[in-house]
Coordinates of C-alpha atoms in Angstrom, one line a residue:
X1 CA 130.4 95.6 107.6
X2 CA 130.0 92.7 104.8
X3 CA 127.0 92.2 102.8
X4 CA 128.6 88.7 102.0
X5 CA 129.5 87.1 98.6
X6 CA 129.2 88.8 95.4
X7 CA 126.9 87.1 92.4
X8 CA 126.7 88.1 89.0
X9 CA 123.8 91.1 89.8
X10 CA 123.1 90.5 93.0
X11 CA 124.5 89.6 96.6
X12 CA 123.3 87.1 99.5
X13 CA 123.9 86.6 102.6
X14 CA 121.4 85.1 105.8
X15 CA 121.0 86.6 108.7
X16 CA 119.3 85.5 112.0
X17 CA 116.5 88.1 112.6
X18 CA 116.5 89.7 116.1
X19 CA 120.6 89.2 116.8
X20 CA 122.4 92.4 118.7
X21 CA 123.1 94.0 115.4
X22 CA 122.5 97.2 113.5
X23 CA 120.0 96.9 110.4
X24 CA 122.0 95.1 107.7
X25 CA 124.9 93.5 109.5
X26 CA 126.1 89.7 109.1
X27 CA 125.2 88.0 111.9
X28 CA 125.7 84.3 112.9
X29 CA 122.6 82.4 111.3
X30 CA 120.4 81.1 113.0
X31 CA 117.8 77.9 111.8
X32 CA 115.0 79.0 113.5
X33 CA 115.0 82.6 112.3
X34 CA 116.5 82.7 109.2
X35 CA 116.6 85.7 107.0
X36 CA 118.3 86.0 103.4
X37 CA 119.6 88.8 102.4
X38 CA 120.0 90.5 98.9
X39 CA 121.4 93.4 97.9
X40 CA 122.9 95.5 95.2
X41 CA 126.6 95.1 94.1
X42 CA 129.6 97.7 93.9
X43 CA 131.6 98.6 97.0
X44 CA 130.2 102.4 96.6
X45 CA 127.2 101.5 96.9
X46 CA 127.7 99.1 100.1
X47 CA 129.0 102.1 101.7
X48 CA 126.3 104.2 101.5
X49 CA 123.9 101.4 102.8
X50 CA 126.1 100.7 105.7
X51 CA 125.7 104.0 106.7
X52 CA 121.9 103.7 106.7
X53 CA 122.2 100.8 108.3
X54 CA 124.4 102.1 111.1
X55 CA 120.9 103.8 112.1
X56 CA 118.3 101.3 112.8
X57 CA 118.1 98.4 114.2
X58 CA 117.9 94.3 113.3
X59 CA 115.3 93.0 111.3
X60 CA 113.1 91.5 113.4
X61 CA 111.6 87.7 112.7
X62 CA 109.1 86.2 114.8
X63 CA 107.8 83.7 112.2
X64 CA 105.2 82.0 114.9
X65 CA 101.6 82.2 115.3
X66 CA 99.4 82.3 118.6
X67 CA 97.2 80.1 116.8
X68 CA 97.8 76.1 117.4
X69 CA 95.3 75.2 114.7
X70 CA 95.1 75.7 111.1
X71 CA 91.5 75.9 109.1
X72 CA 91.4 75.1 105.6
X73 CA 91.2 78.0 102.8
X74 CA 90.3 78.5 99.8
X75 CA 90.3 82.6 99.7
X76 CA 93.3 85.0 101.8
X77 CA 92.7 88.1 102.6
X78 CA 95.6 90.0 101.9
X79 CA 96.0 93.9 102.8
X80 CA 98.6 96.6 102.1
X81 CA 98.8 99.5 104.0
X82 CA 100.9 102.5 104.1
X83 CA 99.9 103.5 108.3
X84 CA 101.6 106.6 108.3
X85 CA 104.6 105.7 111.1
X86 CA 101.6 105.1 113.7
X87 CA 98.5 107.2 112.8
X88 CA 97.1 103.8 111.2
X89 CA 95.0 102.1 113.8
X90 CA 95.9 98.8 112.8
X91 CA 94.1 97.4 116.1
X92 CA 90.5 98.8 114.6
X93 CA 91.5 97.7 111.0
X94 CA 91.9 93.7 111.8
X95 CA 88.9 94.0 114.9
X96 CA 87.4 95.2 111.7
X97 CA 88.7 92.3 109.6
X98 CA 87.3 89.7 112.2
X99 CA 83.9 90.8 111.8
X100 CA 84.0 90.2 108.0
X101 CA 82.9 93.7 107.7
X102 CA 85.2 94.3 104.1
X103 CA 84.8 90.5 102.7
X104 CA 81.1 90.5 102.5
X105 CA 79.8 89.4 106.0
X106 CA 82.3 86.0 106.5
X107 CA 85.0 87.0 109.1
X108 CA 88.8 87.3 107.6
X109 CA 89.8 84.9 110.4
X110 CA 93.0 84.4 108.5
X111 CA 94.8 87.6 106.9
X112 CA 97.9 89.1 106.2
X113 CA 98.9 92.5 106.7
X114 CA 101.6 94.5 104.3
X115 CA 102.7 97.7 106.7
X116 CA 104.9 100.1 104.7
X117 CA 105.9 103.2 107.4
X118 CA 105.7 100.9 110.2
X119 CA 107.9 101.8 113.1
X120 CA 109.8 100.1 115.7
X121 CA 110.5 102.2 118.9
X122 CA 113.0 100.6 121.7
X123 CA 116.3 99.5 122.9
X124 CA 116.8 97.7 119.6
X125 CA 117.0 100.9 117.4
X126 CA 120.8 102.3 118.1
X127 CA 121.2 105.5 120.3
X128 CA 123.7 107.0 118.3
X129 CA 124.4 107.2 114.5
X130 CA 127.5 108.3 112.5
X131 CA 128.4 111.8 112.8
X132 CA 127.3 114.2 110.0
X133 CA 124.7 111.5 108.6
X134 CA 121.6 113.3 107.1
X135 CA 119.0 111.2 109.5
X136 CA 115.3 111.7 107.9
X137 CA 113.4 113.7 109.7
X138 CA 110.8 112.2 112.1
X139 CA 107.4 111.0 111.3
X140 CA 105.2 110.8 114.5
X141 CA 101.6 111.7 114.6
X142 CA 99.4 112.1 117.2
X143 CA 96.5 109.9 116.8
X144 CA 93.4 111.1 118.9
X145 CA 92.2 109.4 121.4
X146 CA 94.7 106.4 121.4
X147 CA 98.5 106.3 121.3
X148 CA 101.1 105.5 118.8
X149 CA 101.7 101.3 118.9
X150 CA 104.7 100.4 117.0
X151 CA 104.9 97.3 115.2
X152 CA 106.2 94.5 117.7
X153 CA 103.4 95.8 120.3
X154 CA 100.7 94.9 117.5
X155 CA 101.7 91.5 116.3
X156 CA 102.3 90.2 119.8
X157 CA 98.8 91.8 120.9
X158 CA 96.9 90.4 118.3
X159 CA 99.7 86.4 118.3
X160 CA 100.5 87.3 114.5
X161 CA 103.9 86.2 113.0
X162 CA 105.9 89.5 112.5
X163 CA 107.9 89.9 109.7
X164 CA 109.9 93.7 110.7
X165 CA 112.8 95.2 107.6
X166 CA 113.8 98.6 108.9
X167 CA 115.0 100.8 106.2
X168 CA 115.7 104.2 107.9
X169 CA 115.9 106.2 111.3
X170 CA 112.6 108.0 112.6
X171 CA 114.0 111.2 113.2
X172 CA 117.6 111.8 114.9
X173 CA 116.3 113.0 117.9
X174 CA 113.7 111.1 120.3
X175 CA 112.7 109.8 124.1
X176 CA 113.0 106.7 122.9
X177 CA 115.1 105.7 119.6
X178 CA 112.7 104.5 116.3
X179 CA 113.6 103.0 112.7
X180 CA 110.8 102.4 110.0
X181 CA 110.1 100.5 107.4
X182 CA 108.2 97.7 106.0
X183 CA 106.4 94.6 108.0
X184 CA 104.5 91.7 107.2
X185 CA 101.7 90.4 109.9
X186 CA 100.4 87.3 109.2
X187 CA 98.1 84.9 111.4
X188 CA 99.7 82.1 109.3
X189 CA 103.4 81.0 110.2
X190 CA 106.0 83.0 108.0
X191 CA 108.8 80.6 106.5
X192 CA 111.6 81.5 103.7
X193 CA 112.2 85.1 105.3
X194 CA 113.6 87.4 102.2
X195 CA 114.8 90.9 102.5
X196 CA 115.3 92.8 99.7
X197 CA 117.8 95.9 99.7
X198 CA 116.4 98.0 96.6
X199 CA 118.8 100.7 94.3
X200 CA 119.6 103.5 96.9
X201 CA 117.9 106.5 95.0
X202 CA 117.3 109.2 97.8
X203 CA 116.5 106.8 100.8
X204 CA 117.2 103.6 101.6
X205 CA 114.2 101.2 100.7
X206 CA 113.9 97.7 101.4
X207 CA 111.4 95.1 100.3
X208 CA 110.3 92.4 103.2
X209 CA 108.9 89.2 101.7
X210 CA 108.1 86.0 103.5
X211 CA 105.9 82.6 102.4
X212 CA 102.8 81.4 104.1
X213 CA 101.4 78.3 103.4
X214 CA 97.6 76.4 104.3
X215 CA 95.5 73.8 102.6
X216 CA 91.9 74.1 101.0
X217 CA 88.5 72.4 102.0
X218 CA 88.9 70.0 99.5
X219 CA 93.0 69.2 101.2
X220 CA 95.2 70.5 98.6
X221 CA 98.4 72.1 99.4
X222 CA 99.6 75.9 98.4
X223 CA 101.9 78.2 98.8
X224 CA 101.8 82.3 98.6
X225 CA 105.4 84.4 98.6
X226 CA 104.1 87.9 99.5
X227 CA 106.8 90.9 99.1
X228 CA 106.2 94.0 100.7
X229 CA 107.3 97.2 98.6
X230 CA 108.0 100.9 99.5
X231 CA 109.7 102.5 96.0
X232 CA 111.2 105.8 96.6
X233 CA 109.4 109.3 96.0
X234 CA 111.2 112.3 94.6
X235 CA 114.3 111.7 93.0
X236 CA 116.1 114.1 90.9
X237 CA 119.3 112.8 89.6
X238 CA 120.1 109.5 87.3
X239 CA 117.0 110.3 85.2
X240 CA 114.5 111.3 87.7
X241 CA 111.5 109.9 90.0
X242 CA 110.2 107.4 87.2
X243 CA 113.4 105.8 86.1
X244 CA 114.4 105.3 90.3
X245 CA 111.3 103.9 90.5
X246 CA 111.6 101.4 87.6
X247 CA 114.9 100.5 89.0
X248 CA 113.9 99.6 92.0
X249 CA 111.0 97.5 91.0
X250 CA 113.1 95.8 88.3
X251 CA 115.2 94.8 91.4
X252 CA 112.3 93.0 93.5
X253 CA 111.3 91.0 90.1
X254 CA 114.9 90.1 89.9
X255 CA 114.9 88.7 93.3
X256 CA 111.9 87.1 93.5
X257 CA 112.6 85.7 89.9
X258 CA 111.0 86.2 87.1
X259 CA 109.7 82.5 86.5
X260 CA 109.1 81.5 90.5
X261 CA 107.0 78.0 90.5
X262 CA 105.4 79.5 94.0
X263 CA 102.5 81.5 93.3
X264 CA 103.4 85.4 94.7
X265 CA 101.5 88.7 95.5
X266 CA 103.7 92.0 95.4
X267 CA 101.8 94.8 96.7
X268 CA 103.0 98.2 98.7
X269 CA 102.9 102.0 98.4
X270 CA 104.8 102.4 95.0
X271 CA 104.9 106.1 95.5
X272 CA 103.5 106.8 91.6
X273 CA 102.4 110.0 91.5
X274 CA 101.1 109.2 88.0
X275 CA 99.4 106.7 89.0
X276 CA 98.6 104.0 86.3
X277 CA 101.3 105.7 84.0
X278 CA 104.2 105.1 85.5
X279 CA 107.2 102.6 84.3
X280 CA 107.2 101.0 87.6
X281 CA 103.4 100.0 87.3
X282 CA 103.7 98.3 83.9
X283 CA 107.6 96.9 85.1
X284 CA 105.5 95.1 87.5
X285 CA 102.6 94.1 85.5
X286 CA 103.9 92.5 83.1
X287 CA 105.7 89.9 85.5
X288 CA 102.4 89.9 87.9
X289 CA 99.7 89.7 85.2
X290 CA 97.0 88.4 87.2
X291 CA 94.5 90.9 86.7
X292 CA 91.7 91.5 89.3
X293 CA 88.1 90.4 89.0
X294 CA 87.0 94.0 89.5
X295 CA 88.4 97.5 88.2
X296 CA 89.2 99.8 91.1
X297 CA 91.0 102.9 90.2
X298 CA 90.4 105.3 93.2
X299 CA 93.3 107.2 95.1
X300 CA 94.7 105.4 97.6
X301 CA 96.3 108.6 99.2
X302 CA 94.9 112.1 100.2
X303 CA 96.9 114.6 101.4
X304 CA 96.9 118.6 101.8
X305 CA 94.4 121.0 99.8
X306 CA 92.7 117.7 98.2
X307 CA 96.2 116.6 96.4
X308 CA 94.8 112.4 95.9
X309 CA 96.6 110.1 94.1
X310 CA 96.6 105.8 93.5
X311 CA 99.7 105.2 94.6
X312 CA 99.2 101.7 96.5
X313 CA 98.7 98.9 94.6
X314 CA 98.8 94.6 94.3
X315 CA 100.3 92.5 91.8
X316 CA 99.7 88.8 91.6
X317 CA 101.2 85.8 89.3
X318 CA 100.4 82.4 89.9
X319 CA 97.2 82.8 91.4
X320 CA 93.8 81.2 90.5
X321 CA 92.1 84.5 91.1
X322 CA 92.3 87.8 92.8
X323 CA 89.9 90.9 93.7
X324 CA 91.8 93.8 94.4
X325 CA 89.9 96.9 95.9
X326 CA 90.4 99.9 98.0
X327 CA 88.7 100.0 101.6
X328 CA 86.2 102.8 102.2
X329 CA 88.0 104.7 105.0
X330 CA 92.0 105.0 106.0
X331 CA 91.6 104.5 109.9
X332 CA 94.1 107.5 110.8
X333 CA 96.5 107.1 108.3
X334 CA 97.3 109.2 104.9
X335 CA 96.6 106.4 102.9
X336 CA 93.8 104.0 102.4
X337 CA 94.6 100.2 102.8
X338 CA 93.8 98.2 100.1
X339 CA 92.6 95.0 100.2
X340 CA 93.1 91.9 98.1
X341 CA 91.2 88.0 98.2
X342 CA 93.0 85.6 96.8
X343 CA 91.9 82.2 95.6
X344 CA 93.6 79.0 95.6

């Protein structure tokens, strides 16, 4: 398998989203669904991550909306989410959304979603994987009362543009084969599809980013990149969990450039289990300094015996403003979603 032409750091190639492929093989392009690709260089490493990718499917782009008409904005809500591989109930979250009920009373008619541990369960994902490969082991909940939806059923239920990078296998063994990974919904079209293939550090991560695009009430034009970002957890070789961390962050500013004229929101579950303190989280920063309008430093995760930490976060650079907080409940999931306006 070919990750295409070398550059200097990095390597490109495009890839039309939804072809008969495993996760991260070229593929003839194709202009309505086009994807770029970036990766890391070094044959050694391609290797590895051809072996990861021999175990999920395609990336799956479905840049349309439902919607034929566009409203003027001049504030996006913009939301990550870490849903736990289905024990998120997305479908509550945006009926939530619609009736305004977490951007003081006015309905988030237009949104985008950021899904880290999303999953995709169907003919797409590959029934077999090489022999010997160390599959992760499955993450499947079972929420009450309602079943697992995986990540096409949701966009197509509620017409949102789907924006699907699978990074690794749901468990080896299942009813019907899964992959997970990071998606972005949006109920504005996606265009300029990017996929980011991060440092491999103990599992294969990837970054999904896509632009959306509108004008405001008083007709001017603007453009948002957002990037999608799921760093690694724990790590214990080539300097530990911090420095993989900072690695893989450096590599998402590095593809999304570090001087980018289009205004961008990175935001995900960057797995910093020191919250604030961490490399990555001042890495970031210090490309994305738009600070948020108010000061929210709650934990974003809870897990077993009361363990919380922050460890989900937005950055923004080019922005005119944003106000970045954490919603009051996590609707099944692990993790809470946070939630972001942006102003233009």
């Amino acid at each position: 398998m070919s990750f295409g032409a070398a550059t200097t750091v990095l390597l490109l190639h495009v890839v039309a989203a939804g072809a008969p492929a495993s996760g991260c093989r070229d593929v003839v392009p194709d202009s309505e669904r086009r994807v770029e690709w970036i990766a890391p260089p070094g044959d050694a490493v391609r290797a590895q991550l051809s072996r990861w990718c021999d175990t999920v499917g395609p990336v799956l782009f479905e840049p349309a909306v439902a919607a034929t008409t566009r409203r003027p904005l001049d504030r996006l809500t913009v939301i990550t989410w870490n849903v736990h591989v289905g024990g998120g109930d997305v479908d509550a979250l945006i009926a939530r959304l619609l009736r305004g009920e977490f951007t003081d009373g006015e309905p988030a008619s237009d949104f985008i979603l950021m899904l880290q541990e999303t999953y995709r369960a169907g003919t797409d994902v590959p029934s077999n994987f090489p022999r010997g490969f160390p599959v992760p082991g499955p993450i499947a909940p079972a929420p009450p009362g309602r079943p697992r939806e995986d990540v096409r059923s949701v966009a197509r239920e509620h017409g949102l543009a789907v924006l699907y990078a699978p990074s690794m296998r749901n468990g080896a063994v299942s009813r019907v084969p899964e992959d997970r990974g990071n998606a972005i919904l949006s109920t504005i079209a996606l265009t300029d599809a990017l996929v980011i293939e991060l440092p491999l550090e103990r599992q294969r991560r990837v970054a999904a980013s896509a632009v959306v695009a509108g004008r405001t009430r008083g007709g001017a034009a603007w453009q948002l990149r957002i990037a999608n970002v799921h760093l690694d957890t724990a790590v214990f070789t080539r300097g530990g969990p911090f420095r993989a961390r900072r690695r893989q962050a450096e590599a998402v500013i590095e593809a999304l450039g570090a001087s980018a004229a289009v205004p961008t929101i990175v935001g995900g579950d960057f797995n910093t289990w020191m919250g604030d303190e961490e490399p990555a989280i001042a890495t970031v920063r210090k490309v994305f300094p738009v600070r948020s309008t108010i000061d929210d430093r709650r934990a974003t995760w809870i897990g077993m015996l009361g363990l919380h930490a922050r460890l989900d976060y937005v950055f923004a650079r080019g922005v005119k403003a944003i106000e970045v907080r954490r919603l009051p409940q996590r609707f099944g999931s692990d993790h809470f979603p946070v939630l972001a306006r942006v102003d233009f």
